[in-house]
Short mmCIF file of C-alpha atoms in Angstrom, two decimals:
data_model
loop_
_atom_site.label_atom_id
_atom_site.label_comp_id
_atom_site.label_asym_id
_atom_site.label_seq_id
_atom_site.Cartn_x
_atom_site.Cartn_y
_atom_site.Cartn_z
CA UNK A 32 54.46 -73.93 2.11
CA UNK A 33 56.24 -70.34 0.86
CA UNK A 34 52.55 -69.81 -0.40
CA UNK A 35 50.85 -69.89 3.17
CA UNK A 36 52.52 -67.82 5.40
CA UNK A 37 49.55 -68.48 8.09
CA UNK A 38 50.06 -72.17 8.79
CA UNK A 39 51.66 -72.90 12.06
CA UNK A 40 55.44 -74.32 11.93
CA UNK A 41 57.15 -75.82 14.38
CA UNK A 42 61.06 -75.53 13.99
CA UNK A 43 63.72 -77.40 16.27
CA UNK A 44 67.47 -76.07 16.11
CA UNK A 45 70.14 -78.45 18.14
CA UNK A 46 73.60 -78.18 18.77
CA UNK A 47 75.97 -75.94 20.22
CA UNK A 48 79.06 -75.93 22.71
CA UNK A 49 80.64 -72.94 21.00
CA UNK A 50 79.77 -69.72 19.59
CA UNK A 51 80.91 -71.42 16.28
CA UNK A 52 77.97 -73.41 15.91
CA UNK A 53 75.71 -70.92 18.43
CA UNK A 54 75.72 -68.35 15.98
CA UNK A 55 74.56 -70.14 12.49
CA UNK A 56 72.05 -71.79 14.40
CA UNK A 57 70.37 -68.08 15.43
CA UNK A 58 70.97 -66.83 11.97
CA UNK A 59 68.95 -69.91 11.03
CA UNK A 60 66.22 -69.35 13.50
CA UNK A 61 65.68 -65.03 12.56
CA UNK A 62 65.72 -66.47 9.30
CA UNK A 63 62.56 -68.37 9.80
CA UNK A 64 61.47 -65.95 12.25
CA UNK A 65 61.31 -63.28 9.13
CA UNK A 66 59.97 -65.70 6.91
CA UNK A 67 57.59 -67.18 9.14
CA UNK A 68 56.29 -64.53 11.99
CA UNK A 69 54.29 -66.83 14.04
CA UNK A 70 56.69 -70.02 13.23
CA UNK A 71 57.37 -71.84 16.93
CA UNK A 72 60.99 -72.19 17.21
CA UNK A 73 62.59 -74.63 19.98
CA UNK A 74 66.30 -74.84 20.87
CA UNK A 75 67.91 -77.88 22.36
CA UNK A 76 71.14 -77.82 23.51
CA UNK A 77 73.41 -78.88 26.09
CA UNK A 78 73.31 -78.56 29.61
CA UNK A 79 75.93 -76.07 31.11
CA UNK A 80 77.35 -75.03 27.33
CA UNK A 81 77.42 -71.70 26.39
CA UNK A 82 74.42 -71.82 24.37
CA UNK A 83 71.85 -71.63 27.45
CA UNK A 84 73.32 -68.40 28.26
CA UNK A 85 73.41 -66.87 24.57
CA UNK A 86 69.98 -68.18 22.91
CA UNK A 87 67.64 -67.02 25.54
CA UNK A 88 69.69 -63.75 25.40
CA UNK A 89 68.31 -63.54 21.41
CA UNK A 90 64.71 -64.10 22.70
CA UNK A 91 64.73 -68.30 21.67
CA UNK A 92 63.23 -70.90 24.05
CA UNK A 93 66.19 -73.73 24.89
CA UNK A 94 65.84 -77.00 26.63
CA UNK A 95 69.33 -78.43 27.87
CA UNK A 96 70.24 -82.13 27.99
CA UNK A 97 72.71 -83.94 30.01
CA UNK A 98 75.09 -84.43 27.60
CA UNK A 99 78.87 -84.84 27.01
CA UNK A 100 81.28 -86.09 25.21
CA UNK A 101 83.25 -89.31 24.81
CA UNK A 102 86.14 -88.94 26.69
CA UNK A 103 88.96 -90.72 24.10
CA UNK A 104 91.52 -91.12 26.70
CA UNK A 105 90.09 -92.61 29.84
CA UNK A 106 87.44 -95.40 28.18
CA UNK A 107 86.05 -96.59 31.43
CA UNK A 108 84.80 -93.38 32.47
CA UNK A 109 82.56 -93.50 29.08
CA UNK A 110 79.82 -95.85 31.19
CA UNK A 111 78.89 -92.78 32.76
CA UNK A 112 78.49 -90.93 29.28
CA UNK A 113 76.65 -93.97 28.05
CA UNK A 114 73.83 -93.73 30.80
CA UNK A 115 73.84 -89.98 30.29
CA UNK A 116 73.46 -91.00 26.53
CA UNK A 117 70.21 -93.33 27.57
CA UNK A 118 69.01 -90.15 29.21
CA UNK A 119 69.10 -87.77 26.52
CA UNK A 120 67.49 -90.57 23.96
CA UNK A 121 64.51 -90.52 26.43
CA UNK A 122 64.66 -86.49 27.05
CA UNK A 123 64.90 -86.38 23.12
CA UNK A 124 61.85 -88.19 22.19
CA UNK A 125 59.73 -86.51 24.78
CA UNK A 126 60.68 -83.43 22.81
CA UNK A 127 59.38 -84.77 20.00
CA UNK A 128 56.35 -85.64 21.47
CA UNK A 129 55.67 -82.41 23.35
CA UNK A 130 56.51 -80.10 20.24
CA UNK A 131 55.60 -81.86 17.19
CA UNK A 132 58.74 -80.40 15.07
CA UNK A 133 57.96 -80.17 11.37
CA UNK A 134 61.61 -80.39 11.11
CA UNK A 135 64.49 -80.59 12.88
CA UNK A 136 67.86 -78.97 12.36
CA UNK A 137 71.37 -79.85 13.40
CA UNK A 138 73.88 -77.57 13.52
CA UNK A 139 76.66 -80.10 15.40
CA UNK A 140 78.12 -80.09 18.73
CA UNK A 141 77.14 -82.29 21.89
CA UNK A 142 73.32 -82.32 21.77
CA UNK A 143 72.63 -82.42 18.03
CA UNK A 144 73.72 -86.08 18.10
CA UNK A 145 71.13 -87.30 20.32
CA UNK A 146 68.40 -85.20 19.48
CA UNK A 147 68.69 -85.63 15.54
CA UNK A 148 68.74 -89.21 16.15
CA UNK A 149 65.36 -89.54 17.88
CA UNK A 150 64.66 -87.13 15.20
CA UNK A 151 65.42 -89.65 12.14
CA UNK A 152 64.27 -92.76 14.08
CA UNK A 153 60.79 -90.95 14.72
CA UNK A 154 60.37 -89.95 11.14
CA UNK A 155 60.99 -86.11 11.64
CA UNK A 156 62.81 -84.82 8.74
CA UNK A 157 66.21 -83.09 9.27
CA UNK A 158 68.78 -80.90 7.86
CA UNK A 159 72.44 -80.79 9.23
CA UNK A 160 73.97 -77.48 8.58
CA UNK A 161 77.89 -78.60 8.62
CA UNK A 162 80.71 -75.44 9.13
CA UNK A 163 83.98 -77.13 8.87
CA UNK A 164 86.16 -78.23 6.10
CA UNK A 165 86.35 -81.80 7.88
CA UNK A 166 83.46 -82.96 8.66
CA UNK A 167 82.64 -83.78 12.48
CA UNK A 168 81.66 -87.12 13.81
CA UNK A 169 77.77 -86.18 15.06
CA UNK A 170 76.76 -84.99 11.46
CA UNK A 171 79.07 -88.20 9.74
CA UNK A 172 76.81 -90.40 11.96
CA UNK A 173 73.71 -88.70 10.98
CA UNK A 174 74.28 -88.37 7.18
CA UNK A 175 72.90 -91.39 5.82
CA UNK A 176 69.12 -90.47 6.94
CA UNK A 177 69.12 -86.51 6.64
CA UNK A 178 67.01 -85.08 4.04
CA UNK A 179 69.65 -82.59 3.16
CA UNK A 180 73.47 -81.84 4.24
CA UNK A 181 74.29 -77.56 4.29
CA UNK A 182 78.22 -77.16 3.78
CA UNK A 183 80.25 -74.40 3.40
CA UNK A 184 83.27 -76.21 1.72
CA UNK A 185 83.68 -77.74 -1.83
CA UNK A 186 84.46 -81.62 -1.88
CA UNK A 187 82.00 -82.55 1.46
CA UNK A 188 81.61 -85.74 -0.83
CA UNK A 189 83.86 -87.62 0.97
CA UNK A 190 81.81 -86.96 4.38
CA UNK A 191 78.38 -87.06 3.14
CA UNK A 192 76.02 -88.41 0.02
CA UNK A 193 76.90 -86.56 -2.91
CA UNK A 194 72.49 -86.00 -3.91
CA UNK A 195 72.25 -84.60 -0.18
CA UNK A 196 74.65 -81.97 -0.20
CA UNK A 197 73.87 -78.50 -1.04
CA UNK A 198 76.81 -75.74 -0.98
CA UNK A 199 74.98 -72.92 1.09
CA UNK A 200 78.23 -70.89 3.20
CA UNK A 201 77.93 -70.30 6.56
CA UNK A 202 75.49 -67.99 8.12
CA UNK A 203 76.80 -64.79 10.21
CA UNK A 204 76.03 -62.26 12.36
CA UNK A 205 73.89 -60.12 9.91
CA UNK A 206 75.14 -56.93 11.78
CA UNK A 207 79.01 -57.63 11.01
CA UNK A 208 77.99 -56.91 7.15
CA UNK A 209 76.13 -53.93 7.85
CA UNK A 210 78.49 -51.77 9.02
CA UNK A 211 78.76 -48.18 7.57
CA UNK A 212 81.49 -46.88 9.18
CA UNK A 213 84.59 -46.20 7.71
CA UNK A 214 87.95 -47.64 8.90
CA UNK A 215 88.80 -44.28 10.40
CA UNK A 216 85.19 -43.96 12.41
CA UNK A 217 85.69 -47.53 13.49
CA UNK A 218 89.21 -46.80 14.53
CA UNK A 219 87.82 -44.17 16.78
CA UNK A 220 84.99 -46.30 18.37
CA UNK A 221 87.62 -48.54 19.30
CA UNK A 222 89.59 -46.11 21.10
CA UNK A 223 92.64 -46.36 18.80
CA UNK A 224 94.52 -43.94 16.01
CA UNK A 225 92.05 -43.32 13.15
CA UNK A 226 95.50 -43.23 11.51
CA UNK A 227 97.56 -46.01 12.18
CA UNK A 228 97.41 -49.33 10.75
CA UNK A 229 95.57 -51.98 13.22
CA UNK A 230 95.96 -55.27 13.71
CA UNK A 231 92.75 -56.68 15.19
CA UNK A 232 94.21 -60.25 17.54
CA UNK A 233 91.04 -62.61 18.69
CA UNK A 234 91.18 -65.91 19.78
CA UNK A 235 87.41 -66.51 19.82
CA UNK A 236 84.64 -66.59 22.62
CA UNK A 237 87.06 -68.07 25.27
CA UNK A 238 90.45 -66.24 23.99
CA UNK A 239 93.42 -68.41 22.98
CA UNK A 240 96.20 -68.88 25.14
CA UNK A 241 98.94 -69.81 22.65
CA UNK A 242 97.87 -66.71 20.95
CA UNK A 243 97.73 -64.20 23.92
CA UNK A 244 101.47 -65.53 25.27
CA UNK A 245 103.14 -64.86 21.87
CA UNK A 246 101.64 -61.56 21.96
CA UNK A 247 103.27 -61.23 25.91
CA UNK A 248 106.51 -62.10 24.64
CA UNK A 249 106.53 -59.98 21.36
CA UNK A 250 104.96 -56.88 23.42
CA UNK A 251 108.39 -54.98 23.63
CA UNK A 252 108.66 -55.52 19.46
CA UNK A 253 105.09 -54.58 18.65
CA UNK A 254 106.19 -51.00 20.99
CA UNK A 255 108.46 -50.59 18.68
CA UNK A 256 106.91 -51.11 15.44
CA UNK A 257 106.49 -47.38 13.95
CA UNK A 258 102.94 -46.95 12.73
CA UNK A 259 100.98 -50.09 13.88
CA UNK A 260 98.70 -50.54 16.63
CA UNK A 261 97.19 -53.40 18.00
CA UNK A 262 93.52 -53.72 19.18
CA UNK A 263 93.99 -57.07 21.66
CA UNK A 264 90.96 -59.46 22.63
CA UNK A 265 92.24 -62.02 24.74
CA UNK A 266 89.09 -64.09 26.22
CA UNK A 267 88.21 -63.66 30.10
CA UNK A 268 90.06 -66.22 31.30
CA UNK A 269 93.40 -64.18 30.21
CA UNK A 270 92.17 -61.19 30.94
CA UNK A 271 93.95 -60.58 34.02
CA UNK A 272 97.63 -61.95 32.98
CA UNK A 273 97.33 -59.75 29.44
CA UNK A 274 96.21 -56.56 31.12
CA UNK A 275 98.75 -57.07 33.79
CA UNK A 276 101.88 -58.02 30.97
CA UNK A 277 100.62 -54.64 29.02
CA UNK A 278 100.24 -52.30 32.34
CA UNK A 279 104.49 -53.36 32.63
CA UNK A 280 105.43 -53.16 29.49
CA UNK A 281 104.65 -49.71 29.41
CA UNK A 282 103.73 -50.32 25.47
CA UNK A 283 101.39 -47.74 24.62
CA UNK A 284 100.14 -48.52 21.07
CA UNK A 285 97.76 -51.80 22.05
CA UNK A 286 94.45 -51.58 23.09
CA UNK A 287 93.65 -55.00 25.43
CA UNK A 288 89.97 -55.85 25.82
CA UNK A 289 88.83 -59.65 27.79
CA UNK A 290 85.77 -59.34 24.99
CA UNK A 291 84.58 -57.20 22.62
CA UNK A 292 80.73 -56.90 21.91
CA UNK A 293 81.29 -54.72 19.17
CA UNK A 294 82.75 -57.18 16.41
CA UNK A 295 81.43 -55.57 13.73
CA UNK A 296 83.30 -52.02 14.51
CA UNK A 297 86.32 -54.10 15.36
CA UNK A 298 86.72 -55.85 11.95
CA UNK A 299 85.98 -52.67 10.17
CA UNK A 300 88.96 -51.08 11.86
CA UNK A 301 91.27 -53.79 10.84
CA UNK A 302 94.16 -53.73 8.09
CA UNK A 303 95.15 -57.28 9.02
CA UNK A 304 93.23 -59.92 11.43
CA UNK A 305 94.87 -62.49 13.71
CA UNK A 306 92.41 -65.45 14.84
CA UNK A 307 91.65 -69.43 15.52
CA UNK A 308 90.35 -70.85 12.47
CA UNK A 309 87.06 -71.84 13.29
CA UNK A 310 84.70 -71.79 10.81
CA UNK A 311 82.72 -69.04 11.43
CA UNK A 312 85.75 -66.96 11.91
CA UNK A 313 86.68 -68.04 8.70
CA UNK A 314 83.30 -67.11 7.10
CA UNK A 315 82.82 -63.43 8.67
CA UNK A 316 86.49 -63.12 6.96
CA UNK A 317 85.90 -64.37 3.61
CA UNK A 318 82.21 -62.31 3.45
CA UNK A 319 84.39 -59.37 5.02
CA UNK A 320 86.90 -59.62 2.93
CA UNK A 321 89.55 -59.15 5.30
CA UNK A 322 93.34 -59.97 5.17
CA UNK A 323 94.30 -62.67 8.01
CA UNK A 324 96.82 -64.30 9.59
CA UNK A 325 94.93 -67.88 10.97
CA UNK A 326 96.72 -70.09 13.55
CA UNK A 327 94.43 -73.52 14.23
CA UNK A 328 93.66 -74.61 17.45
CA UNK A 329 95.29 -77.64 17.78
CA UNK A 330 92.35 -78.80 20.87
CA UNK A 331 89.91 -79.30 18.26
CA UNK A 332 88.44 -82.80 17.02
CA UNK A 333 90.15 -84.22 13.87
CA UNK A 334 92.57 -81.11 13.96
CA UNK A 335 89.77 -80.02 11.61
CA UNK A 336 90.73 -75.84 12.04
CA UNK A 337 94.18 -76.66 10.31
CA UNK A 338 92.06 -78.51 7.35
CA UNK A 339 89.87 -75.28 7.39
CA UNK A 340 93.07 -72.77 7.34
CA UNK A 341 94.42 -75.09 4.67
CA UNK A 342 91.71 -74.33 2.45
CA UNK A 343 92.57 -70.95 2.72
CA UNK A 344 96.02 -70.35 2.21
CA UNK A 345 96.77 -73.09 -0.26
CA UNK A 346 95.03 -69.63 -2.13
CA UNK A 347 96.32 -67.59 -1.24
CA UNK A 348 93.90 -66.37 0.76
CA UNK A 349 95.34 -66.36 4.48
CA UNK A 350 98.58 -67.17 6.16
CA UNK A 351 98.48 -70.40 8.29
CA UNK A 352 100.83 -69.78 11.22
CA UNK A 353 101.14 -73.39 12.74
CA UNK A 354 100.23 -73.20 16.70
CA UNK A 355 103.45 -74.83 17.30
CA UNK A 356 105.60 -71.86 15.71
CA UNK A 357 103.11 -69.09 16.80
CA UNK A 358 105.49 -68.03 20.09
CA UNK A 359 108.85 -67.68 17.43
CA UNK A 360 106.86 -66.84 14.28
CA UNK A 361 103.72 -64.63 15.01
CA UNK A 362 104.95 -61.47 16.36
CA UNK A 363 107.45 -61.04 13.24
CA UNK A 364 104.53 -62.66 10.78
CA UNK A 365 101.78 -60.02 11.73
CA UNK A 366 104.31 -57.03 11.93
CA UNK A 367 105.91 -57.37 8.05
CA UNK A 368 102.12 -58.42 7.07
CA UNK A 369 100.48 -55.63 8.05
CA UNK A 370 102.75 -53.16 6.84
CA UNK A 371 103.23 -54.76 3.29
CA UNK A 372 100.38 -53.37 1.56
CA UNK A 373 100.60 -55.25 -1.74
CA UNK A 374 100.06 -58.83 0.61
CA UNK A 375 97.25 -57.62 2.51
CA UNK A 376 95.49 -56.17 -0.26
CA UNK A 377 95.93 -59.92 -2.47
CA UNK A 378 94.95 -61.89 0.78
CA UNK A 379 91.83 -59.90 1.11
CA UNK A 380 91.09 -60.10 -2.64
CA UNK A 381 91.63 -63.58 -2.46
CA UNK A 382 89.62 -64.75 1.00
CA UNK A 383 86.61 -62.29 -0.83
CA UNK A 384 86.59 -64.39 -3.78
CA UNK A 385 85.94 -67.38 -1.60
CA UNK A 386 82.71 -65.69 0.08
CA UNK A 387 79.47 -67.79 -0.09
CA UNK A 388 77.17 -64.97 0.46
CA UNK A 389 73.36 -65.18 2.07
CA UNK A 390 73.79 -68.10 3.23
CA UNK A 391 70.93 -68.13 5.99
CA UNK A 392 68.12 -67.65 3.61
CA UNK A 393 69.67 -70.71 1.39
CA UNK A 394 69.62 -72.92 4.23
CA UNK A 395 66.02 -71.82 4.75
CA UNK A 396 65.18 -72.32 0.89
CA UNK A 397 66.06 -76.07 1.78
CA UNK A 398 63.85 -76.19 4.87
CA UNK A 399 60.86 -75.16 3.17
CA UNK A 400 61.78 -77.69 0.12
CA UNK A 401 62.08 -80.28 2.56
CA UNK A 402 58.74 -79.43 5.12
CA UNK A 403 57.21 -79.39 1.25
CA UNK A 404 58.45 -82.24 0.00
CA UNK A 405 56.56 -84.33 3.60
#
């Protein structure tokens, strides 16, 4: 295949429901897009989920299905779910039918299940690009008949097949690595002290409340903290309560933002980062190399972000602040991190050492292996 760039391919990327799996998938897609100029490339996703705003915003075609989760607690109301399921099957295969997909890639979340299924039971071949440490229950269910399993995490052999597994990383936003500025330019940009050291806080695409109400109480410290400033991105949903706890504090050394577009001058301004510990936070900070202070989400199947942080600072490579001890412990944690240069240095030597780098064009060697291989 690498030897005829002419041929028409047909690629199909599912999954989605946060930017955590949104944004591997469209590394994975401009990946093939270089590669392959003229290669068709098809979306499918799930209806109402954040990805039918975001891919069509990077110039990809995306068809939605019904879909939704299994709700654990309430078991009747999973009849509904079940019919939706029926739905998607039939949606799925149609897909399939329509636009002949010489492969088709799963990247988890809601409609990957569905659509890789119909996939495998139609004889497409597929690759499942997993993130996490722990691996989640769509790509577990999928495993036995993928051609090929993309992890990012040593020991995936007690998810998966040990002969499908490749170790590729996660792939990032390539624009987060190619950042020239210097801490002091990116300082500026972000409207802080080119001086000071900063403490970058993000709690992901929708913000993190647990996160955002420590920083509330601990507002009147961090004012006090000679030195530091704090560059605050608390989601939209907070947006209003943080803005409105900073305006009467009077605390004039953060900077509060509801989102900020520009991630990559953000982490390059950063002495110390504060996040969830989703994987593809964890990924742009081990390929970053940047010292971090993680706190899981505990709303997250299988608790997997505290298996994720865990495999982290058992090296020494991140401290795991517990989202049950973040509103006594995180305000004091990030303050005597941040000025202890010795730690932050080691915790961003260590989380470096733990990059997997280029991992976008590995995950594309295997997709031209496997389209090969057929």
């Amino acid at each position: 295949m690498s030897g005829n760039k002419n041929q028409q391919l047909n690629v199909l990327v599912s999954g989605g429901g946060t930017g955590g799996h949104i944004f591997p998938a469209l590394s994975i897609a401009n990946e093939v897009r270089r590669r392959y100029p003229d290669a068709r490339i098809l979306f499918v996703g799930a209806e109402g989920r954040m990805e039918m705003e975001k891919v069509p915003a990077a110039g990809y075609n995306i068809i939605g299905l019904p879909v939704s989760g299994f709700d654990r607690k309430h078991l009747l109301r999973n009849f509904k779910v079940l019919a939706k399921l029926l739905k998607c099957m039939k949606l799925a295969n149609k897909i399939l039918v329509d636009f002949k997909p010489d492969i088709a890639v799963g990247v988890g979340g809601y409609a990957s299940g569905p659509m890789l299924k119909a996939a495998q039971k139609q004889g497409v071949p597929t690759l499942l690009q997993e993130q996490n440490s722990y691996a989640g229950v769509t790509n577990k269910l999928l495993a036995a008949k993928a051609d090929c399993i993309c992890v990012a995490y040593e020991g995936m052999e007690r998810f998966f097949p040990q002969d499908k597994i490749v170790l590729t990383g996660n792939p990032v936003r390539r624009n987060l690595l190619e950042c020239g500025a210097t801490p002091e330019q990116a300082r500026q940009a972000m409207g802080v002290d080119p001086a000071k050291k900063t403490i970058l806080i993000i709690g992901g695409s929708l913000g993190a409340r647990t996160i955002n109400n420590a920083i509330i109480d601990g507002l009147k410290k961090i004012g006090e903290a000679n030195g530091v400033q704090v560059i605050w991105q608390t989601g939209k949903i907070y947006d209003r309560q943080c803005s409105e706890a900073l305006t009467a504090s009077g605390v004039k050394n953060v900077v509060q933002m509801p989102f900020i577009s520009n991630m990559d001058m953000a982490y390059r301004a950063a002495d110390l980062v504060v996040s969830r510990a989703g994987a593809s936070s964890i990924s742009e900070l081990q390929l970053l190399g940047k010292a971090a202070i993680l706190v899981p989400s505990p709303n997250v199947a299988e608790d997997h972000q505290t298996k994720n942080a865990q495999a982290l600072s058992t090296r020494g490579a991140a401290i795991l602040v517990p989202d049950a001890d973040a509103a006594s412990t995180l305000v004091n944690t990030m303050l005597d991190t941040v000025t202890d240069t010795a730690l932050t240095a080691s915790l961003a030597d260590n989380v470096a050492k733990m990059a997997l780098r280029d991992a976008a064009e590995r995950i594309v060697d295997e997709i031209e292996r496997i389209i090969q291989s057929h």
